[in-house]
Short mmCIF file of C-alpha atoms in Angstrom, two decimals:
data_model
loop_
_atom_site.label_atom_id
_atom_site.label_comp_id
_atom_site.label_asym_id
_atom_site.label_seq_id
_atom_site.Cartn_x
_atom_site.Cartn_y
_atom_site.Cartn_z
CA GLU A 286 80.35 189.38 -71.07
CA ASP A 287 82.72 190.71 -74.02
CA GLN A 288 85.79 188.93 -74.51
CA VAL A 289 88.80 189.20 -76.65
CA THR A 290 91.55 186.65 -76.83
CA GLN A 291 94.89 187.21 -78.95
CA SER A 292 97.28 184.65 -80.86
CA PRO A 293 100.17 184.16 -80.49
CA GLU A 294 101.39 186.19 -77.92
CA ALA A 295 104.83 187.10 -78.92
CA LEU A 296 105.65 186.16 -83.19
CA ARG A 297 109.11 187.19 -84.31
CA LEU A 298 109.72 186.74 -88.16
CA GLN A 299 112.54 187.51 -90.29
CA GLU A 300 112.15 190.39 -92.48
CA GLY A 301 110.00 189.28 -95.43
CA GLU A 302 108.33 186.24 -94.11
CA SER A 303 104.75 186.46 -93.95
CA SER A 304 102.13 185.72 -91.10
CA SER A 305 99.01 186.53 -89.30
CA LEU A 306 97.80 187.18 -86.03
CA ASN A 307 94.79 186.00 -84.72
CA CYS A 308 92.21 187.54 -82.43
CA SER A 309 88.75 185.59 -81.28
CA TYR A 310 85.77 187.44 -80.14
CA THR A 311 82.80 187.54 -77.56
CA VAL A 312 80.70 190.01 -77.89
CA SER A 313 76.52 190.69 -77.64
CA GLY A 314 76.22 192.16 -80.98
CA LEU A 315 79.22 193.46 -82.36
CA ARG A 316 79.31 197.39 -82.98
CA GLY A 317 82.99 197.12 -84.27
CA LEU A 318 85.89 195.07 -84.03
CA PHE A 319 88.86 197.51 -84.23
CA TRP A 320 92.66 197.02 -84.75
CA TYR A 321 95.60 199.15 -83.19
CA ARG A 322 99.38 199.15 -83.30
CA GLN A 323 100.54 200.32 -80.08
CA ASP A 324 104.73 200.98 -80.12
CA PRO A 325 106.63 200.59 -76.05
CA GLY A 326 105.50 203.82 -74.31
CA LYS A 327 103.25 204.84 -76.78
CA GLY A 328 99.37 205.58 -77.36
CA PRO A 329 97.23 202.92 -79.53
CA GLU A 330 97.58 204.08 -82.95
CA PHE A 331 94.43 203.08 -85.18
CA LEU A 332 94.60 201.03 -88.07
CA PHE A 333 91.15 199.37 -88.81
CA THR A 334 87.95 199.01 -87.75
CA LEU A 335 85.39 196.26 -89.23
CA TYR A 336 82.13 195.69 -88.81
CA SER A 337 80.46 192.92 -90.54
CA ALA A 338 81.29 189.34 -91.63
CA GLY A 339 83.24 189.06 -94.68
CA GLU A 340 84.35 192.85 -94.80
CA GLU A 341 88.42 193.25 -95.56
CA LYS A 342 90.20 196.34 -95.16
CA GLU A 343 94.13 197.07 -95.90
CA LYS A 344 96.83 199.98 -95.51
CA GLU A 345 100.35 198.98 -97.37
CA ARG A 346 101.64 195.41 -95.79
CA LEU A 347 98.51 195.14 -93.28
CA LYS A 348 95.25 193.06 -94.15
CA ALA A 349 92.23 192.52 -91.76
CA THR A 350 89.82 190.03 -92.51
CA LEU A 351 86.22 189.42 -89.85
CA THR A 352 84.48 186.56 -89.29
CA LYS A 353 81.27 185.74 -87.09
CA LYS A 354 83.70 184.47 -84.17
CA GLU A 355 87.51 186.18 -85.04
CA SER A 356 89.52 188.22 -86.88
CA PHE A 357 92.79 187.73 -88.63
CA LEU A 358 95.23 190.85 -89.07
CA HIS A 359 97.52 189.56 -92.30
CA ILE A 360 101.04 190.88 -92.58
CA THR A 361 102.53 190.69 -96.12
CA ALA A 362 106.57 191.14 -96.56
CA PRO A 363 106.81 192.34 -93.09
CA LYS A 364 109.56 195.11 -92.67
CA PRO A 365 111.57 195.53 -89.43
CA GLU A 366 109.13 198.90 -89.20
CA ASP A 367 106.27 196.80 -88.40
CA SER A 368 107.72 195.94 -85.24
CA ALA A 369 105.12 197.09 -82.38
CA THR A 370 102.30 195.18 -80.23
CA TYR A 371 99.25 194.71 -82.61
CA LEU A 372 96.06 195.37 -80.19
CA CYS A 373 92.49 193.91 -81.45
CA ALA A 374 89.43 195.43 -79.60
CA VAL A 375 86.00 195.40 -79.86
CA GLN A 376 82.27 197.44 -78.78
CA GLY A 377 79.13 195.42 -78.63
CA ASN A 378 75.72 196.68 -78.44
CA SER A 379 75.55 196.46 -74.71
CA SER A 380 77.76 199.14 -74.28
CA ALA A 381 77.44 202.55 -75.20
CA SER A 382 81.24 203.30 -75.57
CA LYS A 383 83.30 201.38 -73.84
CA ILE A 384 86.26 199.14 -76.16
CA ILE A 385 87.40 196.05 -74.74
CA PHE A 386 90.77 195.08 -75.74
CA GLY A 387 93.05 191.96 -76.04
CA SER A 388 96.54 191.56 -74.72
CA GLY A 389 98.14 192.14 -77.97
CA THR A 390 100.67 190.30 -79.92
CA ARG A 391 104.28 191.56 -79.80
CA LEU A 392 105.51 191.26 -83.60
CA SER A 393 109.17 191.65 -84.14
CA ILE A 394 110.88 191.67 -87.81
CA ARG A 395 114.38 190.56 -87.65
CA PRO A 396 116.50 192.11 -90.32
CA GLU B 52 96.88 215.30 -89.38
CA PRO B 53 94.79 216.16 -86.33
CA GLU B 54 96.13 214.47 -83.10
CA VAL B 55 94.73 213.70 -79.49
CA THR B 56 97.65 215.78 -77.11
CA GLN B 57 97.91 214.55 -73.60
CA THR B 58 100.01 216.32 -70.27
CA PRO B 59 102.24 215.62 -68.59
CA SER B 60 103.88 213.13 -70.43
CA HIS B 61 105.17 212.08 -67.28
CA GLN B 62 103.92 212.50 -63.92
CA VAL B 63 105.76 211.49 -60.33
CA THR B 64 103.02 212.23 -57.35
CA GLN B 65 103.45 210.89 -53.67
CA MET B 66 100.68 208.56 -52.39
CA GLY B 67 97.46 210.74 -50.77
CA GLN B 68 98.34 213.44 -53.17
CA GLU B 69 95.68 214.48 -55.68
CA VAL B 70 96.76 214.46 -59.41
CA ILE B 71 94.85 216.60 -62.94
CA LEU B 72 95.65 214.55 -66.55
CA ARG B 73 95.28 216.69 -69.15
CA CYS B 74 93.92 215.85 -72.41
CA VAL B 75 93.06 218.33 -75.60
CA PRO B 76 90.81 216.00 -77.97
CA ILE B 77 90.44 216.19 -81.74
CA SER B 78 88.82 219.50 -81.88
CA ASN B 79 85.39 217.80 -84.40
CA HIS B 80 85.05 214.87 -81.85
CA LEU B 81 81.95 214.93 -79.49
CA TYR B 82 82.80 211.93 -77.60
CA PHE B 83 85.71 211.77 -75.11
CA TYR B 84 87.73 208.73 -72.88
CA TRP B 85 89.90 207.65 -70.40
CA TYR B 86 91.81 204.66 -70.84
CA ARG B 87 94.75 203.22 -68.56
CA GLN B 88 97.30 200.24 -69.08
CA ILE B 89 99.24 198.89 -65.85
CA LEU B 90 102.52 198.40 -67.14
CA GLY B 91 102.33 194.94 -68.93
CA GLN B 92 98.83 194.54 -68.94
CA LYS B 93 95.65 194.84 -71.40
CA VAL B 94 94.65 198.89 -72.03
CA GLU B 95 91.57 199.30 -69.92
CA PHE B 96 88.22 201.02 -70.32
CA LEU B 97 87.83 203.81 -67.27
CA VAL B 98 85.23 206.22 -68.70
CA SER B 99 82.94 207.78 -71.43
CA PHE B 100 82.25 211.45 -71.71
CA TYR B 101 79.25 212.86 -73.75
CA ASN B 102 77.53 216.23 -73.95
CA ASN B 103 79.20 217.22 -70.66
CA GLU B 104 78.41 214.25 -68.71
CA ILE B 105 79.38 210.83 -67.82
CA SER B 106 77.81 208.58 -70.57
CA GLU B 107 79.65 204.77 -69.15
CA LYS B 108 82.16 204.22 -66.77
CA SER B 109 83.87 201.24 -65.35
CA GLU B 110 84.77 199.17 -61.86
CA ILE B 111 87.75 200.94 -61.57
CA PHE B 112 86.10 204.34 -61.76
CA ASP B 113 85.38 204.79 -58.50
CA ASP B 114 85.17 207.79 -56.32
CA GLN B 115 88.54 208.75 -56.32
CA PHE B 116 87.90 209.73 -60.21
CA SER B 117 86.75 212.65 -61.56
CA VAL B 118 86.23 213.85 -64.77
CA GLU B 119 85.43 217.16 -66.78
CA ARG B 120 85.64 219.37 -69.32
CA PRO B 121 86.46 222.86 -67.90
CA ASP B 122 86.49 224.88 -71.60
CA GLY B 123 85.29 224.15 -75.29
CA SER B 124 89.02 222.43 -75.66
CA ASN B 125 90.55 220.64 -72.58
CA PHE B 126 89.00 217.16 -71.08
CA THR B 127 90.96 216.22 -67.32
CA LEU B 128 91.36 213.36 -65.52
CA LYS B 129 91.52 213.99 -61.53
CA ILE B 130 92.66 211.51 -59.39
CA ARG B 131 91.86 212.64 -55.43
CA SER B 132 94.03 210.32 -53.32
CA THR B 133 96.64 208.27 -55.68
CA LYS B 134 97.32 204.98 -54.10
CA LEU B 135 100.64 203.07 -55.55
CA GLU B 136 98.12 200.74 -57.71
CA ASP B 137 97.07 204.05 -59.67
CA SER B 138 100.81 203.92 -61.22
CA ALA B 139 99.96 203.53 -64.94
CA MET B 140 100.00 204.82 -68.26
CA TYR B 141 96.26 207.10 -68.34
CA PHE B 142 95.76 206.99 -72.04
CA CYS B 143 92.91 210.26 -73.23
CA ALA B 144 90.75 208.75 -76.73
CA SER B 145 88.30 210.86 -78.46
CA GLY B 146 85.94 210.07 -81.32
CA VAL B 147 82.75 211.27 -83.43
CA ARG B 148 81.02 207.82 -83.32
CA VAL B 149 78.22 208.36 -85.95
CA PRO B 150 76.95 204.43 -87.26
CA SER B 151 79.87 204.07 -90.23
CA SER B 152 82.41 205.45 -87.40
CA TYR B 153 82.71 203.96 -84.01
CA GLU B 154 86.58 204.42 -83.76
CA GLN B 155 88.33 206.11 -81.11
CA TYR B 156 91.32 207.82 -81.41
CA PHE B 157 94.28 207.60 -78.60
CA GLY B 158 97.03 210.00 -77.53
CA PRO B 159 100.39 209.48 -76.59
CA GLY B 160 99.91 208.80 -72.60
CA THR B 161 100.65 210.48 -69.38
CA ARG B 162 102.38 208.01 -67.13
CA LEU B 163 101.74 208.08 -63.90
CA THR B 164 104.26 207.20 -60.97
CA VAL B 165 102.78 207.27 -57.46
CA THR B 166 105.75 206.88 -54.83
#
């Protein structure tokens, strides 16, 4: 069964303090690994797709990387507006379409 | 930038009543999805829809649920006889799903409260 585990559950950082969020996954043939940002009461906002081990994607202060078992979302010099829940999700070859989500990491950036 | 839109943003209904949640997917997308998120829990897949039929559904998507694309732009989720445990955020998503792009883009959600 496809599974996604994210850690830590919550992370509080000072503005400018870089860190990484982890996403471990088990999937029968990875079709894609996705990172989303979710603000309270809102829908997931698409950030990145990673397809194969070794791949990296960047957007502003965020950088996503992928290995065969996990993905990291690195946040460099975060700002308070980066505060949100970051969701990792996977789609495997056994599924025609569904995405399996992790529980997310609640990131809080203090000014 | 094109967005998925959903209406209403908040729906309150009594147990046993029928509700219809509406979505307008991104215009050139061909794959449509419904997910739900119970407060404090994970986002869960309900159903996917392509070419006017269901392509995949989860165990949650039982006989009380149905989906429809009544015209060229709308995509709806009907819950026939709501239960207290149906209270959740319901998200519509759409995507193109070609080998280079499996992303799904989510709407803002409809908060369903069953009393």
